[in-house]
mmCIF file of N, CA and C in Angstrom:
data_model
loop_
_atom_site.group_PDB
_atom_site.id
_atom_site.type_symbol
_atom_site.label_atom_id
_atom_site.label_comp_id
_atom_site.label_asym_id
_atom_site.label_seq_id
_atom_site.Cartn_x
_atom_site.Cartn_y
_atom_site.Cartn_z
ATOM 1 N N UNK K 1 -21.751 16.263 9.752
ATOM 2 C CA UNK K 1 -20.966 15.327 10.168
ATOM 3 C C UNK K 1 -20.287 14.708 9.077
ATOM 4 N N UNK K 2 -19.295 14.311 8.750
ATOM 5 C CA UNK K 2 -18.708 13.278 7.799
ATOM 6 C C UNK K 2 -18.550 11.983 8.284
ATOM 7 N N UNK K 3 -18.477 11.352 7.425
ATOM 8 C CA UNK K 3 -18.114 9.691 7.741
ATOM 9 C C UNK K 3 -16.930 9.429 6.614
ATOM 10 N N UNK K 4 -16.246 8.515 7.114
ATOM 11 C CA UNK K 4 -15.235 8.010 6.443
ATOM 12 C C UNK K 4 -15.624 6.601 5.739
ATOM 13 N N UNK K 5 -15.425 7.010 4.672
ATOM 14 C CA UNK K 5 -16.100 5.669 3.902
ATOM 15 C C UNK K 5 -14.723 5.164 2.471
ATOM 16 N N UNK K 6 -14.759 4.092 2.418
ATOM 17 C CA UNK K 6 -13.664 3.678 1.230
ATOM 18 C C UNK K 6 -14.153 3.806 -0.077
ATOM 19 N N UNK K 7 -13.226 4.294 -1.044
ATOM 20 C CA UNK K 7 -13.385 4.489 -2.158
ATOM 21 C C UNK K 7 -13.520 3.007 -2.792
ATOM 22 N N UNK K 8 -12.581 2.354 -2.564
ATOM 23 C CA UNK K 8 -12.186 0.933 -2.868
ATOM 24 C C UNK K 8 -13.712 0.021 -3.145
ATOM 25 N N UNK K 9 -14.144 -0.539 -3.992
ATOM 26 C CA UNK K 9 -14.746 -1.453 -4.170
ATOM 27 C C UNK K 9 -14.423 -2.456 -4.378
ATOM 28 N N UNK K 10 -15.153 -3.628 -3.798
ATOM 29 C CA UNK K 10 -15.133 -5.119 -4.448
ATOM 30 C C UNK K 10 -14.644 -5.450 -5.772
ATOM 31 N N UNK K 11 -13.946 -5.809 -6.369
ATOM 32 C CA UNK K 11 -13.777 -6.462 -7.225
ATOM 33 C C UNK K 11 -15.239 -7.387 -7.893
ATOM 34 N N UNK K 12 -14.881 -7.378 -9.179
ATOM 35 C CA UNK K 12 -16.265 -8.071 -9.793
ATOM 36 C C UNK K 12 -15.953 -9.692 -10.188
ATOM 37 N N UNK K 13 -16.602 -10.394 -9.266
ATOM 38 C CA UNK K 13 -16.332 -11.781 -9.216
ATOM 39 C C UNK K 13 -17.589 -12.607 -10.326
ATOM 40 N N UNK K 14 -16.573 -13.477 -11.149
ATOM 41 C CA UNK K 14 -17.449 -14.105 -12.076
ATOM 42 C C UNK K 14 -17.359 -15.682 -11.783
ATOM 43 N N UNK K 15 -18.734 -15.758 -11.978
ATOM 44 C CA UNK K 15 -18.809 -17.568 -12.024
ATOM 45 C C UNK K 15 -17.914 -18.332 -13.206
ATOM 46 N N UNK K 16 -17.418 -19.360 -11.803
ATOM 47 C CA UNK K 16 -15.883 -19.987 -12.599
ATOM 48 C C UNK K 16 -17.112 -21.168 -13.865
ATOM 49 N N UNK K 17 -16.707 -21.119 -15.018
ATOM 50 C CA UNK K 17 -17.008 -22.021 -15.966
ATOM 51 C C UNK K 17 -16.121 -22.584 -16.609
ATOM 52 N N UNK K 18 -15.500 -24.084 -16.554
ATOM 53 C CA UNK K 18 -14.543 -24.386 -16.562
ATOM 54 C C UNK K 18 -13.974 -24.554 -17.939
ATOM 55 N N UNK K 19 -14.789 -23.989 -19.213
ATOM 56 C CA UNK K 19 -14.210 -23.790 -20.340
ATOM 57 C C UNK K 19 -13.893 -22.333 -20.737
ATOM 58 N N UNK K 20 -14.266 -21.669 -19.611
ATOM 59 C CA UNK K 20 -13.323 -20.348 -19.540
ATOM 60 C C UNK K 20 -12.215 -19.962 -18.827
ATOM 61 N N UNK K 21 -11.467 -21.348 -18.312
ATOM 62 C CA UNK K 21 -10.622 -21.132 -17.317
ATOM 63 C C UNK K 21 -9.298 -21.586 -18.539
ATOM 64 N N UNK K 22 -8.197 -20.695 -18.620
ATOM 65 C CA UNK K 22 -7.292 -21.029 -19.538
ATOM 66 C C UNK K 22 -6.070 -20.422 -19.114
ATOM 67 N N UNK K 23 -4.714 -21.071 -19.434
ATOM 68 C CA UNK K 23 -3.848 -20.091 -18.921
ATOM 69 C C UNK K 23 -3.928 -18.836 -19.118
ATOM 70 N N UNK K 24 -3.157 -17.997 -18.089
ATOM 71 C CA UNK K 24 -3.418 -16.281 -18.242
ATOM 72 C C UNK K 24 -4.183 -15.940 -17.197
ATOM 73 N N UNK K 25 -5.346 -16.805 -17.258
ATOM 74 C CA UNK K 25 -6.721 -16.074 -16.153
ATOM 75 C C UNK K 25 -6.842 -16.007 -14.717
ATOM 76 N N UNK K 26 -6.953 -15.371 -14.155
ATOM 77 C CA UNK K 26 -6.655 -15.116 -12.923
ATOM 78 C C UNK K 26 -7.854 -15.865 -12.001
ATOM 79 N N UNK K 27 -7.954 -16.915 -10.931
ATOM 80 C CA UNK K 27 -8.750 -17.205 -10.517
ATOM 81 C C UNK K 27 -8.723 -16.629 -8.830
ATOM 82 N N UNK K 28 -9.892 -17.149 -8.087
ATOM 83 C CA UNK K 28 -9.618 -16.811 -6.405
ATOM 84 C C UNK K 28 -10.188 -18.377 -6.594
ATOM 85 N N UNK K 29 -8.997 -19.064 -5.241
ATOM 86 C CA UNK K 29 -8.845 -20.427 -5.401
ATOM 87 C C UNK K 29 -9.162 -21.024 -3.953
ATOM 88 N N UNK K 30 -9.933 -21.908 -3.555
ATOM 89 C CA UNK K 30 -10.340 -22.314 -2.127
ATOM 90 C C UNK K 30 -9.108 -23.418 -1.783
ATOM 91 N N UNK K 31 -8.194 -23.325 -0.790
ATOM 92 C CA UNK K 31 -7.163 -24.483 -0.374
ATOM 93 C C UNK K 31 -7.788 -24.557 1.331
ATOM 94 N N UNK K 32 -7.616 -26.076 1.482
ATOM 95 C CA UNK K 32 -8.250 -26.422 2.835
ATOM 96 C C UNK K 32 -6.662 -26.762 3.613
ATOM 97 N N UNK K 33 -6.814 -26.392 4.714
ATOM 98 C CA UNK K 33 -5.525 -26.761 5.602
ATOM 99 C C UNK K 33 -5.722 -28.307 6.019
ATOM 100 N N UNK K 34 -4.363 -28.652 6.045
ATOM 101 C CA UNK K 34 -3.888 -30.201 6.547
ATOM 102 C C UNK K 34 -4.639 -30.484 8.041
ATOM 103 N N UNK K 35 -4.083 -29.994 9.221
ATOM 104 C CA UNK K 35 -4.224 -30.226 10.074
ATOM 105 C C UNK K 35 -5.555 -30.141 10.996
ATOM 106 N N UNK K 36 -6.038 -28.746 10.839
ATOM 107 C CA UNK K 36 -6.866 -28.050 11.437
ATOM 108 C C UNK K 36 -8.367 -27.675 10.504
ATOM 109 N N UNK K 37 -8.218 -28.188 9.354
ATOM 110 C CA UNK K 37 -9.037 -28.122 8.165
ATOM 111 C C UNK K 37 -9.638 -26.478 8.090
ATOM 112 N N UNK K 38 -8.762 -25.722 8.246
ATOM 113 C CA UNK K 38 -8.942 -24.409 7.606
ATOM 114 C C UNK K 38 -9.156 -23.955 6.461
ATOM 115 N N UNK K 39 -10.224 -23.430 6.257
ATOM 116 C CA UNK K 39 -10.221 -23.065 4.653
ATOM 117 C C UNK K 39 -9.640 -21.434 4.134
ATOM 118 N N UNK K 40 -8.815 -21.777 3.348
ATOM 119 C CA UNK K 40 -7.801 -20.434 2.578
ATOM 120 C C UNK K 40 -8.485 -20.132 1.582
ATOM 121 N N UNK K 41 -8.420 -18.810 1.138
ATOM 122 C CA UNK K 41 -8.867 -18.064 -0.391
ATOM 123 C C UNK K 41 -7.387 -17.621 -0.813
ATOM 124 N N UNK K 42 -6.897 -17.762 -2.284
ATOM 125 C CA UNK K 42 -6.364 -17.201 -2.646
ATOM 126 C C UNK K 42 -5.883 -16.840 -4.102
ATOM 127 N N UNK K 43 -5.600 -15.890 -4.109
ATOM 128 C CA UNK K 43 -5.187 -15.173 -5.727
ATOM 129 C C UNK K 43 -4.276 -16.080 -6.607
ATOM 130 N N UNK K 44 -4.632 -16.765 -7.579
ATOM 131 C CA UNK K 44 -4.091 -17.730 -8.575
ATOM 132 C C UNK K 44 -4.172 -17.531 -9.929
ATOM 133 N N UNK K 45 -3.179 -17.781 -10.549
ATOM 134 C CA UNK K 45 -3.204 -17.506 -12.314
ATOM 135 C C UNK K 45 -3.147 -18.774 -12.660
ATOM 136 N N UNK K 46 -3.848 -19.097 -13.937
ATOM 137 C CA UNK K 46 -3.771 -20.664 -14.684
ATOM 138 C C UNK K 46 -2.477 -20.550 -14.998
ATOM 139 N N UNK K 47 -1.900 -21.672 -14.667
ATOM 140 C CA UNK K 47 -0.359 -22.275 -15.753
ATOM 141 C C UNK K 47 -1.164 -23.018 -16.919
ATOM 142 N N UNK K 48 -1.740 -24.019 -16.702
ATOM 143 C CA UNK K 48 -2.323 -25.070 -17.179
ATOM 144 C C UNK K 48 -3.407 -25.637 -17.210
ATOM 145 N N UNK K 49 -4.289 -25.996 -18.174
ATOM 146 C CA UNK K 49 -5.390 -26.885 -17.802
ATOM 147 C C UNK K 49 -5.549 -28.107 -18.588
ATOM 148 N N UNK K 50 -6.030 -28.927 -17.921
ATOM 149 C CA UNK K 50 -6.220 -30.313 -18.048
ATOM 150 C C UNK K 50 -7.385 -30.383 -18.494
ATOM 151 N N UNK K 51 -7.907 -30.747 -19.461
ATOM 152 C CA UNK K 51 -9.157 -31.139 -19.576
ATOM 153 C C UNK K 51 -9.700 -32.034 -19.802
ATOM 154 N N UNK K 52 -8.794 -33.556 -19.610
ATOM 155 C CA UNK K 52 -9.110 -34.708 -19.514
ATOM 156 C C UNK K 52 -9.702 -35.340 -18.020
ATOM 157 N N UNK K 53 -9.262 -34.512 -17.174
ATOM 158 C CA UNK K 53 -9.419 -34.782 -15.758
ATOM 159 C C UNK K 53 -9.826 -33.780 -14.994
ATOM 160 N N UNK K 54 -10.025 -32.779 -15.283
ATOM 161 C CA UNK K 54 -10.410 -31.417 -14.733
ATOM 162 C C UNK K 54 -9.358 -30.998 -13.887
ATOM 163 N N UNK K 55 -8.042 -31.187 -13.995
ATOM 164 C CA UNK K 55 -7.368 -30.730 -13.020
ATOM 165 C C UNK K 55 -6.681 -29.197 -13.795
ATOM 166 N N UNK K 56 -6.321 -28.509 -13.001
ATOM 167 C CA UNK K 56 -5.629 -27.098 -13.348
ATOM 168 C C UNK K 56 -4.303 -26.964 -12.222
ATOM 169 N N UNK K 57 -3.519 -26.053 -13.263
ATOM 170 C CA UNK K 57 -2.203 -25.877 -12.416
ATOM 171 C C UNK K 57 -2.279 -24.531 -12.628
ATOM 172 N N UNK K 58 -2.072 -24.138 -11.198
ATOM 173 C CA UNK K 58 -1.997 -22.618 -11.230
ATOM 174 C C UNK K 58 -0.833 -22.020 -9.972
ATOM 175 N N UNK K 59 -0.517 -20.792 -10.449
ATOM 176 C CA UNK K 59 0.324 -20.239 -9.447
ATOM 177 C C UNK K 59 0.006 -19.278 -8.484
ATOM 178 N N UNK K 60 0.483 -19.661 -7.481
ATOM 179 C CA UNK K 60 -0.066 -18.734 -5.923
ATOM 180 C C UNK K 60 0.385 -17.118 -6.467
ATOM 181 N N UNK K 61 -0.600 -16.238 -5.435
ATOM 182 C CA UNK K 61 0.101 -14.594 -5.779
ATOM 183 C C UNK K 61 -0.299 -14.637 -3.999
ATOM 184 N N UNK K 62 0.615 -13.751 -3.708
ATOM 185 C CA UNK K 62 0.140 -13.135 -2.487
ATOM 186 C C UNK K 62 -0.100 -11.595 -1.814
ATOM 187 N N UNK K 63 -1.025 -11.471 -1.198
ATOM 188 C CA UNK K 63 -1.809 -10.034 -1.203
ATOM 189 C C UNK K 63 -0.441 -8.960 -0.853
ATOM 190 N N UNK K 64 -0.285 -7.940 -1.469
ATOM 191 C CA UNK K 64 0.991 -7.288 -0.765
ATOM 192 C C UNK K 64 0.634 -5.570 -0.454
ATOM 193 N N UNK K 65 -1.028 -5.230 -0.152
ATOM 194 C CA UNK K 65 -1.467 -4.089 0.584
ATOM 195 C C UNK K 65 -2.503 -4.523 1.471
ATOM 196 N N UNK K 66 -2.760 -3.451 1.831
ATOM 197 C CA UNK K 66 -3.349 -3.487 3.118
ATOM 198 C C UNK K 66 -4.990 -4.167 2.704
ATOM 199 N N UNK K 67 -5.436 -3.187 1.292
ATOM 200 C CA UNK K 67 -6.795 -3.474 0.816
ATOM 201 C C UNK K 67 -7.101 -4.637 0.149
ATOM 202 N N UNK K 68 -5.930 -5.418 -0.398
ATOM 203 C CA UNK K 68 -6.270 -6.520 -1.358
ATOM 204 C C UNK K 68 -6.597 -6.362 -2.461
ATOM 205 N N UNK K 69 -5.864 -5.360 -3.185
ATOM 206 C CA UNK K 69 -5.861 -4.647 -4.626
ATOM 207 C C UNK K 69 -4.853 -4.927 -5.098
ATOM 208 N N UNK K 70 -3.775 -5.110 -4.331
ATOM 209 C CA UNK K 70 -2.178 -5.641 -4.815
ATOM 210 C C UNK K 70 -1.759 -7.003 -4.532
ATOM 211 N N UNK K 71 -1.020 -7.643 -5.813
ATOM 212 C CA UNK K 71 -0.593 -8.682 -5.134
ATOM 213 C C UNK K 71 0.452 -9.422 -5.746
ATOM 214 N N UNK K 72 1.662 -10.034 -5.369
ATOM 215 C CA UNK K 72 2.858 -10.198 -5.680
ATOM 216 C C UNK K 72 2.880 -11.856 -6.181
ATOM 217 N N UNK K 73 3.590 -11.848 -7.152
ATOM 218 C CA UNK K 73 3.807 -13.654 -7.525
ATOM 219 C C UNK K 73 4.810 -13.928 -6.452
ATOM 220 N N UNK K 74 4.462 -15.116 -5.997
ATOM 221 C CA UNK K 74 4.835 -16.077 -4.908
ATOM 222 C C UNK K 74 5.706 -17.377 -5.532
ATOM 223 N N UNK K 75 6.740 -16.739 -5.065
ATOM 224 C CA UNK K 75 8.158 -17.846 -6.145
ATOM 225 C C UNK K 75 8.060 -19.389 -5.216
ATOM 226 N N UNK K 76 7.900 -20.452 -6.315
ATOM 227 C CA UNK K 76 7.735 -21.905 -5.633
ATOM 228 C C UNK K 76 6.796 -22.387 -5.045
ATOM 229 N N UNK K 77 5.221 -21.555 -5.695
ATOM 230 C CA UNK K 77 4.037 -21.582 -5.127
ATOM 231 C C UNK K 77 2.949 -22.276 -6.579
ATOM 232 N N UNK K 78 3.238 -23.380 -6.816
ATOM 233 C CA UNK K 78 2.654 -23.660 -8.068
ATOM 234 C C UNK K 78 1.522 -24.949 -7.164
ATOM 235 N N UNK K 79 0.506 -24.963 -7.367
ATOM 236 C CA UNK K 79 -0.588 -26.183 -7.370
ATOM 237 C C UNK K 79 -1.285 -26.980 -8.031
ATOM 238 N N UNK K 80 -1.635 -27.937 -8.357
ATOM 239 C CA UNK K 80 -2.685 -28.778 -9.147
ATOM 240 C C UNK K 80 -3.368 -28.907 -8.207
ATOM 241 N N UNK K 81 -4.911 -28.336 -8.801
ATOM 242 C CA UNK K 81 -6.453 -28.388 -8.168
ATOM 243 C C UNK K 81 -7.214 -28.988 -9.008
ATOM 244 N N UNK K 82 -8.428 -29.179 -8.115
ATOM 245 C CA UNK K 82 -9.800 -29.595 -9.144
ATOM 246 C C UNK K 82 -10.468 -28.587 -9.215
ATOM 247 N N UNK K 83 -11.330 -28.337 -10.394
ATOM 248 C CA UNK K 83 -12.409 -27.407 -10.507
ATOM 249 C C UNK K 83 -12.806 -27.101 -9.681
ATOM 250 N N UNK K 84 -13.895 -27.697 -8.423
ATOM 251 C CA UNK K 84 -14.492 -27.613 -7.950
ATOM 252 C C UNK K 84 -13.801 -26.750 -6.479
ATOM 253 N N UNK K 85 -12.350 -26.633 -6.646
ATOM 254 C CA UNK K 85 -11.793 -25.561 -6.031
ATOM 255 C C UNK K 85 -11.571 -24.056 -6.355
ATOM 256 N N UNK K 86 -12.148 -24.167 -7.781
ATOM 257 C CA UNK K 86 -12.422 -22.261 -8.192
ATOM 258 C C UNK K 86 -13.278 -21.701 -7.180
ATOM 259 N N UNK K 87 -13.497 -20.757 -7.159
ATOM 260 C CA UNK K 87 -14.743 -19.970 -6.457
ATOM 261 C C UNK K 87 -15.197 -19.160 -7.184
ATOM 262 N N UNK K 88 -14.362 -18.298 -7.855
ATOM 263 C CA UNK K 88 -14.496 -17.107 -9.136
ATOM 264 C C UNK K 88 -13.502 -17.193 -9.846
ATOM 265 N N UNK K 89 -13.749 -16.558 -11.033
ATOM 266 C CA UNK K 89 -12.821 -15.969 -12.244
ATOM 267 C C UNK K 89 -12.925 -14.639 -11.705
ATOM 268 N N UNK K 90 -11.487 -13.898 -11.936
ATOM 269 C CA UNK K 90 -11.378 -12.615 -11.801
ATOM 270 C C UNK K 90 -10.775 -12.008 -12.573
ATOM 271 N N UNK K 91 -10.936 -10.484 -12.690
ATOM 272 C CA UNK K 91 -11.189 -9.446 -14.112
ATOM 273 C C UNK K 91 -9.322 -9.862 -14.307
ATOM 274 N N UNK K 92 -8.615 -9.671 -15.190
ATOM 275 C CA UNK K 92 -7.558 -9.527 -15.375
ATOM 276 C C UNK K 92 -6.827 -7.957 -14.922
ATOM 277 N N UNK K 93 -5.836 -8.522 -13.807
ATOM 278 C CA UNK K 93 -4.994 -7.009 -13.404
ATOM 279 C C UNK K 93 -4.270 -6.255 -14.419
ATOM 280 N N UNK K 94 -3.793 -4.885 -13.696
ATOM 281 C CA UNK K 94 -3.096 -3.792 -14.681
ATOM 282 C C UNK K 94 -1.561 -4.715 -13.730
ATOM 283 N N UNK K 95 -0.684 -4.795 -14.793
ATOM 284 C CA UNK K 95 0.784 -4.917 -13.994
ATOM 285 C C UNK K 95 1.419 -3.747 -14.123
ATOM 286 N N UNK K 96 1.978 -3.437 -12.581
ATOM 287 C CA UNK K 96 2.362 -2.108 -12.485
ATOM 288 C C UNK K 96 4.216 -2.525 -12.164
ATOM 289 N N UNK K 97 4.839 -1.707 -12.481
ATOM 290 C CA UNK K 97 6.393 -2.302 -12.377
ATOM 291 C C UNK K 97 6.627 -1.563 -11.207
ATOM 292 N N UNK K 98 7.117 -1.672 -9.888
ATOM 293 C CA UNK K 98 7.494 -1.104 -8.490
ATOM 294 C C UNK K 98 9.098 -1.887 -7.962
ATOM 295 N N UNK K 99 9.825 -0.716 -7.906
ATOM 296 C CA UNK K 99 10.831 -0.923 -7.792
ATOM 297 C C UNK K 99 11.498 -2.549 -7.646
ATOM 298 N N UNK K 100 11.743 -2.928 -8.873
ATOM 299 C CA UNK K 100 12.151 -4.236 -8.740
ATOM 300 C C UNK K 100 10.754 -5.280 -9.148
ATOM 301 N N UNK K 101 10.022 -4.943 -8.820
ATOM 302 C CA UNK K 101 8.692 -6.205 -8.786
ATOM 303 C C UNK K 101 7.574 -6.056 -9.519
ATOM 304 N N UNK K 102 6.998 -6.704 -10.303
ATOM 305 C CA UNK K 102 5.705 -6.335 -10.991
ATOM 306 C C UNK K 102 4.719 -6.547 -9.797
ATOM 307 N N UNK K 103 3.627 -5.693 -9.537
ATOM 308 C CA UNK K 103 2.829 -5.705 -8.501
ATOM 309 C C UNK K 103 1.562 -5.300 -9.648
ATOM 310 N N UNK K 104 0.627 -6.878 -9.492
ATOM 311 C CA UNK K 104 -0.765 -7.270 -9.917
ATOM 312 C C UNK K 104 -1.712 -6.538 -9.152
ATOM 313 N N UNK K 105 -2.026 -5.250 -10.275
ATOM 314 C CA UNK K 105 -3.090 -4.696 -9.265
ATOM 315 C C UNK K 105 -4.611 -4.516 -9.859
ATOM 316 N N UNK K 106 -5.833 -5.070 -9.153
ATOM 317 C CA UNK K 106 -6.646 -5.547 -9.220
ATOM 318 C C UNK K 106 -7.784 -4.268 -9.440
ATOM 319 N N UNK K 107 -8.774 -3.799 -10.183
ATOM 320 C CA UNK K 107 -9.953 -2.745 -10.105
ATOM 321 C C UNK K 107 -10.436 -2.804 -8.998
ATOM 322 N N UNK K 108 -10.631 -3.449 -8.233
ATOM 323 C CA UNK K 108 -11.374 -3.502 -6.392
ATOM 324 C C UNK K 108 -10.130 -4.398 -5.722
ATOM 325 N N UNK K 109 -11.092 -4.596 -4.973
ATOM 326 C CA UNK K 109 -10.360 -5.438 -3.782
ATOM 327 C C UNK K 109 -10.802 -6.920 -3.741
ATOM 328 N N UNK K 110 -10.159 -7.848 -3.889
ATOM 329 C CA UNK K 110 -10.040 -9.269 -3.897
ATOM 330 C C UNK K 110 -10.410 -9.938 -1.991
ATOM 331 N N UNK K 111 -11.350 -10.600 -1.444
ATOM 332 C CA UNK K 111 -10.972 -11.068 -0.446
ATOM 333 C C UNK K 111 -10.711 -12.042 -0.308
ATOM 334 N N UNK K 112 -9.501 -12.489 -0.310
ATOM 335 C CA UNK K 112 -8.634 -13.279 0.294
ATOM 336 C C UNK K 112 -8.591 -13.616 2.182
ATOM 337 N N UNK K 113 -8.313 -14.786 1.789
ATOM 338 C CA UNK K 113 -7.803 -15.556 3.563
ATOM 339 C C UNK K 113 -6.888 -16.591 3.552
ATOM 340 N N UNK K 114 -5.720 -15.903 3.840
ATOM 341 C CA UNK K 114 -4.453 -16.033 3.660
ATOM 342 C C UNK K 114 -3.813 -16.635 4.973
ATOM 343 N N UNK K 115 -2.430 -17.201 4.874
ATOM 344 C CA UNK K 115 -2.037 -18.005 5.852
ATOM 345 C C UNK K 115 -1.270 -16.621 6.876
#
């Protein structure tokens, strides 16, 4: 009897330490919906860090495959977040050029909750 199991494992999440958050680092970030207080989790890349007020400017990415291993840059999706919204630091993805789009490929799946 054979069983179907996925060979893709979860990506390794690292505990967020503020001093480790620098431009170019990928994060799993928690956002809360305005109207119904739904919690969403997105992959974001750090653009800038303001040390004096613990603010982080991030660029959002959108899942582009069913597994959650590939993400695309999301145009016009920059946010300013506080450190307490960072769920985890993610490993650096591999950048793959696929038909005029850059795909950010993580070594495992990232558990996101997107709209």
